[in-house]
mmCIF file of C-alpha atoms in Angstrom:
data_model
loop_
_atom_site.group_PDB
_atom_site.id
_atom_site.type_symbol
_atom_site.label_atom_id
_atom_site.label_comp_id
_atom_site.label_asym_id
_atom_site.label_seq_id
_atom_site.Cartn_x
_atom_site.Cartn_y
_atom_site.Cartn_z
ATOM 1 C CA ASP A 632 117.803 110.558 171.273
ATOM 2 C CA ILE A 633 118.360 111.509 167.746
ATOM 3 C CA VAL A 634 121.983 111.848 166.827
ATOM 4 C CA MET A 635 122.962 114.443 164.278
ATOM 5 C CA THR A 636 126.044 113.975 162.563
ATOM 6 C CA GLN A 637 127.746 116.949 160.397
ATOM 7 C CA SER A 638 130.545 116.926 157.987
ATOM 8 C CA PRO A 639 133.090 118.161 157.290
ATOM 9 C CA LEU A 640 133.864 119.765 160.605
ATOM 10 C CA SER A 641 136.111 122.166 159.062
ATOM 11 C CA LEU A 642 135.569 123.738 155.576
ATOM 12 C CA PRO A 643 138.045 126.175 154.259
ATOM 13 C CA VAL A 644 136.582 128.042 151.120
ATOM 14 C CA SER A 645 137.847 130.706 148.695
ATOM 15 C CA PRO A 646 135.540 133.702 148.378
ATOM 16 C CA GLY A 647 133.226 133.362 145.384
ATOM 17 C CA GLU A 648 133.514 129.462 145.596
ATOM 18 C CA PRO A 649 130.321 127.427 146.451
ATOM 19 C CA ALA A 650 130.366 125.288 149.599
ATOM 20 C CA SER A 651 128.292 122.328 150.925
ATOM 21 C CA ILE A 652 127.648 121.058 154.622
ATOM 22 C CA TYR A 653 126.188 117.840 155.257
ATOM 23 C CA CYS A 654 124.070 116.548 158.089
ATOM 24 C CA ARG A 655 122.842 113.014 158.889
ATOM 25 C CA SER A 656 120.193 112.129 161.310
ATOM 26 C CA SER A 657 119.956 108.635 163.126
ATOM 27 C CA GLN A 658 116.279 108.541 162.463
ATOM 28 C CA SER A 659 114.137 110.045 159.545
ATOM 29 C CA LEU A 660 112.927 113.646 160.161
ATOM 30 C CA LEU A 661 110.207 113.296 157.829
ATOM 31 C CA HIS A 662 107.045 114.163 159.572
ATOM 32 C CA SER A 663 103.435 112.703 158.592
ATOM 33 C CA ASN A 664 102.660 116.111 157.392
ATOM 34 C CA GLY A 665 105.450 116.047 154.587
ATOM 35 C CA TYR A 666 107.752 118.374 156.248
ATOM 36 C CA ASN A 667 111.358 117.721 157.371
ATOM 37 C CA TYR A 668 111.896 118.981 160.872
ATOM 38 C CA LEU A 669 115.437 119.894 159.997
ATOM 39 C CA SER A 670 116.712 123.478 160.583
ATOM 40 C CA TRP A 671 120.194 125.311 159.908
ATOM 41 C CA TYR A 672 121.771 127.936 162.005
ATOM 42 C CA LEU A 673 124.877 130.009 161.712
ATOM 43 C CA GLN A 674 126.875 131.173 164.942
ATOM 44 C CA LYS A 675 129.200 134.032 163.775
ATOM 45 C CA PRO A 676 132.307 134.605 165.890
ATOM 46 C CA GLY A 677 131.382 135.917 169.341
ATOM 47 C CA LYS A 678 127.545 136.101 168.391
ATOM 48 C CA SER A 679 124.422 134.021 169.150
ATOM 49 C CA PRO A 680 123.192 131.429 166.503
ATOM 50 C CA GLN A 681 120.909 132.697 163.968
ATOM 51 C CA LEU A 682 118.361 130.797 161.997
ATOM 52 C CA LEU A 683 119.198 130.420 158.192
ATOM 53 C CA ILE A 684 116.711 127.376 156.940
ATOM 54 C CA TYR A 685 113.703 125.919 158.780
ATOM 55 C CA PHE A 686 111.717 122.790 157.547
ATOM 56 C CA ASN A 687 114.762 121.646 155.516
ATOM 57 C CA SER A 688 114.536 124.239 152.664
ATOM 58 C CA ASN A 689 112.865 127.344 153.806
ATOM 59 C CA ARG A 690 114.849 130.609 154.152
ATOM 60 C CA ALA A 691 114.222 132.628 157.326
ATOM 61 C CA SER A 692 113.269 136.138 156.932
ATOM 62 C CA GLY A 693 116.096 138.120 155.661
ATOM 63 C CA VAL A 694 118.390 135.403 154.678
ATOM 64 C CA THR A 695 120.196 135.768 151.489
ATOM 65 C CA ASP A 696 119.185 133.472 148.510
ATOM 66 C CA ARG A 697 122.851 132.300 148.302
ATOM 67 C CA PHE A 698 121.856 129.810 151.085
ATOM 68 C CA SER A 699 119.701 127.001 150.306
ATOM 69 C CA GLY A 700 118.804 123.712 151.993
ATOM 70 C CA SER A 701 117.899 120.310 150.523
ATOM 71 C CA GLY A 702 117.289 116.706 151.280
ATOM 72 C CA SER A 703 114.806 114.596 153.079
ATOM 73 C CA GLY A 704 114.431 111.604 155.558
ATOM 74 C CA THR A 705 117.972 111.329 157.177
ATOM 75 C CA ASP A 706 120.261 113.051 154.655
ATOM 76 C CA PHE A 707 120.388 116.858 154.437
ATOM 77 C CA THR A 708 122.704 119.544 152.769
ATOM 78 C CA LEU A 709 123.053 123.178 153.355
ATOM 79 C CA LYS A 710 124.552 124.822 150.177
ATOM 80 C CA ILE A 711 126.017 128.155 149.624
ATOM 81 C CA SER A 712 126.370 129.391 146.223
ATOM 82 C CA ARG A 713 129.059 131.759 146.459
ATOM 83 C CA VAL A 714 130.839 132.219 149.805
ATOM 84 C CA GLU A 715 131.410 135.704 151.207
ATOM 85 C CA ALA A 716 133.668 136.794 154.097
ATOM 86 C CA GLU A 717 130.459 137.544 156.095
ATOM 87 C CA ASP A 718 129.566 133.687 155.985
ATOM 88 C CA VAL A 719 132.495 132.819 158.309
ATOM 89 C CA GLY A 720 131.339 131.033 161.630
ATOM 90 C CA VAL A 721 129.952 127.589 162.691
ATOM 91 C CA TYR A 722 126.919 126.125 161.109
ATOM 92 C CA TYR A 723 124.541 123.793 162.992
ATOM 93 C CA CYS A 724 121.814 121.542 162.150
ATOM 94 C CA MET A 725 119.028 120.671 164.550
ATOM 95 C CA GLN A 726 116.173 118.316 164.394
ATOM 96 C CA GLY A 727 112.866 119.388 165.815
ATOM 97 C CA LEU A 728 110.984 116.138 165.330
ATOM 98 C CA GLN A 729 111.663 114.612 168.724
ATOM 99 C CA SER A 730 112.459 115.872 172.307
ATOM 100 C CA PRO A 731 115.332 116.239 173.544
ATOM 101 C CA TYR A 732 115.974 118.272 170.281
ATOM 102 C CA THR A 733 119.518 117.822 169.237
ATOM 103 C CA PHE A 734 122.139 119.654 167.191
ATOM 104 C CA GLY A 735 124.931 118.475 164.977
ATOM 105 C CA GLN A 736 128.602 118.965 166.179
ATOM 106 C CA GLY A 737 129.010 122.184 164.020
ATOM 107 C CA THR A 738 130.995 122.804 160.898
ATOM 108 C CA LYS A 739 133.405 125.739 160.954
ATOM 109 C CA LEU A 740 133.566 127.533 157.644
ATOM 110 C CA GLU A 741 136.652 129.716 157.087
ATOM 111 C CA ILE A 742 137.970 131.826 154.089
ATOM 112 C CA LYS A 743 141.141 130.640 152.602
ATOM 113 C CA GLU B 699 110.720 143.587 166.417
ATOM 114 C CA VAL B 700 111.085 140.512 168.441
ATOM 115 C CA GLN B 701 113.941 140.841 171.147
ATOM 116 C CA LEU B 702 115.078 138.427 173.901
ATOM 117 C CA VAL B 703 117.353 140.475 176.222
ATOM 118 C CA GLN B 704 119.271 138.317 178.697
ATOM 119 C CA SER B 705 120.832 139.354 182.107
ATOM 120 C CA GLY B 706 124.536 139.897 182.268
ATOM 121 C CA ALA B 707 127.455 137.759 182.832
ATOM 122 C CA GLU B 708 127.792 136.148 186.379
ATOM 123 C CA VAL B 709 130.794 134.483 188.417
ATOM 124 C CA ARG B 710 130.079 132.406 191.217
ATOM 125 C CA ASN B 711 131.608 129.709 193.616
ATOM 126 C CA PRO B 712 130.978 126.133 193.244
ATOM 127 C CA GLY B 713 127.954 125.318 195.512
ATOM 128 C CA GLU B 714 126.072 128.728 195.093
ATOM 129 C CA SER B 715 122.913 129.414 193.619
ATOM 130 C CA LEU B 716 122.046 131.462 190.722
ATOM 131 C CA LYS B 717 119.075 132.820 188.692
ATOM 132 C CA ILE B 718 119.432 134.277 185.175
ATOM 133 C CA SER B 719 116.749 135.904 183.165
ATOM 134 C CA CYS B 720 115.485 136.709 179.572
ATOM 135 C CA LYS B 721 113.038 139.364 178.868
ATOM 136 C CA GLY B 722 110.917 139.037 175.640
ATOM 137 C CA SER B 723 109.430 141.781 173.654
ATOM 138 C CA GLY B 724 108.041 142.681 170.445
ATOM 139 C CA TYR B 725 105.654 139.610 170.574
ATOM 140 C CA SER B 726 102.848 137.992 172.665
ATOM 141 C CA PHE B 727 105.020 136.444 175.385
ATOM 142 C CA THR B 728 102.303 134.184 176.836
ATOM 143 C CA THR B 729 101.686 132.500 173.483
ATOM 144 C CA TYR B 730 104.991 131.499 172.430
ATOM 145 C CA TRP B 731 107.369 128.701 174.092
ATOM 146 C CA ILE B 732 110.836 130.065 175.409
ATOM 147 C CA GLY B 733 113.664 128.109 176.271
ATOM 148 C CA TRP B 734 117.190 127.534 177.205
ATOM 149 C CA VAL B 735 120.219 126.361 175.285
ATOM 150 C CA ARG B 736 123.704 125.686 176.709
ATOM 151 C CA GLN B 737 127.128 126.075 174.995
ATOM 152 C CA MET B 738 130.089 125.094 176.994
ATOM 153 C CA PRO B 739 133.498 126.585 176.080
ATOM 154 C CA GLY B 740 134.446 125.681 172.718
ATOM 155 C CA LYS B 741 131.606 123.115 172.074
ATOM 156 C CA GLY B 742 128.335 122.936 170.493
ATOM 157 C CA LEU B 743 124.682 123.597 171.378
ATOM 158 C CA GLU B 744 122.625 121.649 173.868
ATOM 159 C CA TRP B 745 118.757 121.973 174.343
ATOM 160 C CA MET B 746 118.081 122.192 177.983
ATOM 161 C CA GLY B 747 114.123 122.810 178.157
ATOM 162 C CA ILE B 748 111.491 125.140 177.540
ATOM 163 C CA ILE B 749 108.403 126.702 179.191
ATOM 164 C CA TYR B 750 105.119 128.076 177.813
ATOM 165 C CA PRO B 751 104.664 131.187 179.842
ATOM 166 C CA GLY B 752 100.724 131.109 179.519
ATOM 167 C CA ASP B 753 100.356 128.172 181.776
ATOM 168 C CA SER B 754 103.825 127.556 182.959
ATOM 169 C CA ASP B 755 104.011 124.036 181.269
ATOM 170 C CA THR B 756 107.709 123.012 181.264
ATOM 171 C CA ARG B 757 109.545 120.348 179.454
ATOM 172 C CA TYR B 758 113.085 119.367 180.302
ATOM 173 C CA SER B 759 115.570 117.404 178.198
ATOM 174 C CA PRO B 760 116.586 114.373 180.221
ATOM 175 C CA SER B 761 120.192 115.530 180.740
ATOM 176 C CA PHE B 762 118.971 118.722 182.521
ATOM 177 C CA GLN B 763 116.064 117.553 184.481
ATOM 178 C CA GLY B 764 116.665 117.905 188.213
ATOM 179 C CA GLN B 765 119.893 120.107 187.485
ATOM 180 C CA VAL B 766 118.203 123.167 186.664
ATOM 181 C CA THR B 767 114.695 125.050 187.075
ATOM 182 C CA ILE B 768 113.057 126.944 184.175
ATOM 183 C CA SER B 769 110.409 129.362 185.214
ATOM 184 C CA ALA B 770 108.623 132.238 183.753
ATOM 185 C CA ASP B 771 106.883 135.543 185.206
ATOM 186 C CA LYS B 772 104.254 136.423 182.547
ATOM 187 C CA SER B 773 103.341 139.786 184.268
ATOM 188 C CA ILE B 774 106.940 140.954 183.247
ATOM 189 C CA ASN B 775 107.455 138.901 180.241
ATOM 190 C CA THR B 776 110.437 137.146 181.616
ATOM 191 C CA ALA B 777 111.844 133.716 181.635
ATOM 192 C CA TYR B 778 114.397 132.494 184.149
ATOM 193 C CA LEU B 779 117.178 129.617 184.440
ATOM 194 C CA GLN B 780 117.968 128.856 188.033
ATOM 195 C CA TRP B 781 120.670 126.579 189.685
ATOM 196 C CA ILE B 782 120.452 125.624 193.463
ATOM 197 C CA SER B 783 124.103 124.576 193.724
ATOM 198 C CA LEU B 784 126.408 125.244 190.948
ATOM 199 C CA LYS B 785 129.233 122.920 189.616
ATOM 200 C CA ALA B 786 132.473 124.071 187.777
ATOM 201 C CA SER B 787 130.826 122.075 184.936
ATOM 202 C CA ASP B 788 127.939 124.560 184.699
ATOM 203 C CA THR B 789 130.616 126.993 183.259
ATOM 204 C CA ALA B 790 129.131 127.905 179.794
ATOM 205 C CA MET B 791 127.240 130.355 177.821
ATOM 206 C CA TYR B 792 123.563 130.004 178.123
ATOM 207 C CA TYR B 793 121.264 131.404 175.426
ATOM 208 C CA CYS B 794 117.469 131.923 175.814
ATOM 209 C CA ALA B 795 115.791 131.054 172.664
ATOM 210 C CA ARG B 796 112.262 131.275 171.166
ATOM 211 C CA PRO B 797 111.324 128.021 169.386
ATOM 212 C CA ARG B 798 108.499 127.561 167.053
ATOM 213 C CA CYS B 799 106.304 124.815 168.507
ATOM 214 C CA SER B 800 103.103 122.921 167.376
ATOM 215 C CA ALA B 801 101.543 119.716 167.608
ATOM 216 C CA GLY B 802 103.863 118.368 170.235
ATOM 217 C CA SER B 803 106.899 119.227 168.902
ATOM 218 C CA CYS B 804 109.419 122.345 168.555
ATOM 219 C CA GLN B 805 110.512 122.518 164.932
ATOM 220 C CA TYR B 806 112.927 125.261 164.993
ATOM 221 C CA ILE B 807 114.227 128.231 166.842
ATOM 222 C CA ASP B 808 113.596 131.567 165.387
ATOM 223 C CA PHE B 809 115.059 134.002 167.848
ATOM 224 C CA TRP B 810 117.925 133.956 170.231
ATOM 225 C CA GLY B 811 119.040 135.982 173.211
ATOM 226 C CA GLN B 812 122.376 137.461 173.245
ATOM 227 C CA GLY B 813 123.678 134.900 175.617
ATOM 228 C CA THR B 814 124.777 135.004 179.349
ATOM 229 C CA LEU B 815 128.177 133.560 180.356
ATOM 230 C CA VAL B 816 128.077 131.825 183.635
ATOM 231 C CA THR B 817 131.574 130.908 185.346
ATOM 232 C CA VAL B 818 131.668 128.866 188.066
ATOM 233 C CA SER B 819 135.037 128.955 189.917
ATOM 234 C CA SER B 820 136.660 128.749 193.270
#
């Protein structure tokens, strides 16, 4: 199985400050078609996960441009340009290259 | 608008059976895969398996193969997750989800249900 490792696991951030979450995969997620099969999700407290980013850097419909994804191969980053109170929750990365599809452990973002 | 609406919370005793459901609407149910994701209390997300309602092709993650059954009734746009004999360790939130799949892999999940909490306790 492809192992997904996120860091940090806890991320306290002041409002208006930037934040970065890292995700490393045990195998390259770069498909032969040139896309990285890496997606990001946010699970707000008491809610279902929601898609933020797919194919490493494409924002899902309705997602604010404060969120951006970057990286390639085995190392990926989710960046929030200016954290707002509504961004609190647990962020997960997921690989969609190889079954079984696997998630990172999650990064809990909280407001300082 | 795409919606995945799941059945309500369930409480069962160990050894009992259970079938939970997920009804899709707002899209062509038979032409998208649909699957299930487990979240144990205070833990992360685990991919369980998927089904293609158009032909009932079903794929399980190895950890869940033989432990659960995924099925679908395309006449009523509903997918199911079933247990024959529940264990306490099956206590979790179960999300149905619509993955976007092509060319042999499922790249990401674009829609999620609201979750069904299953509690197994004597």
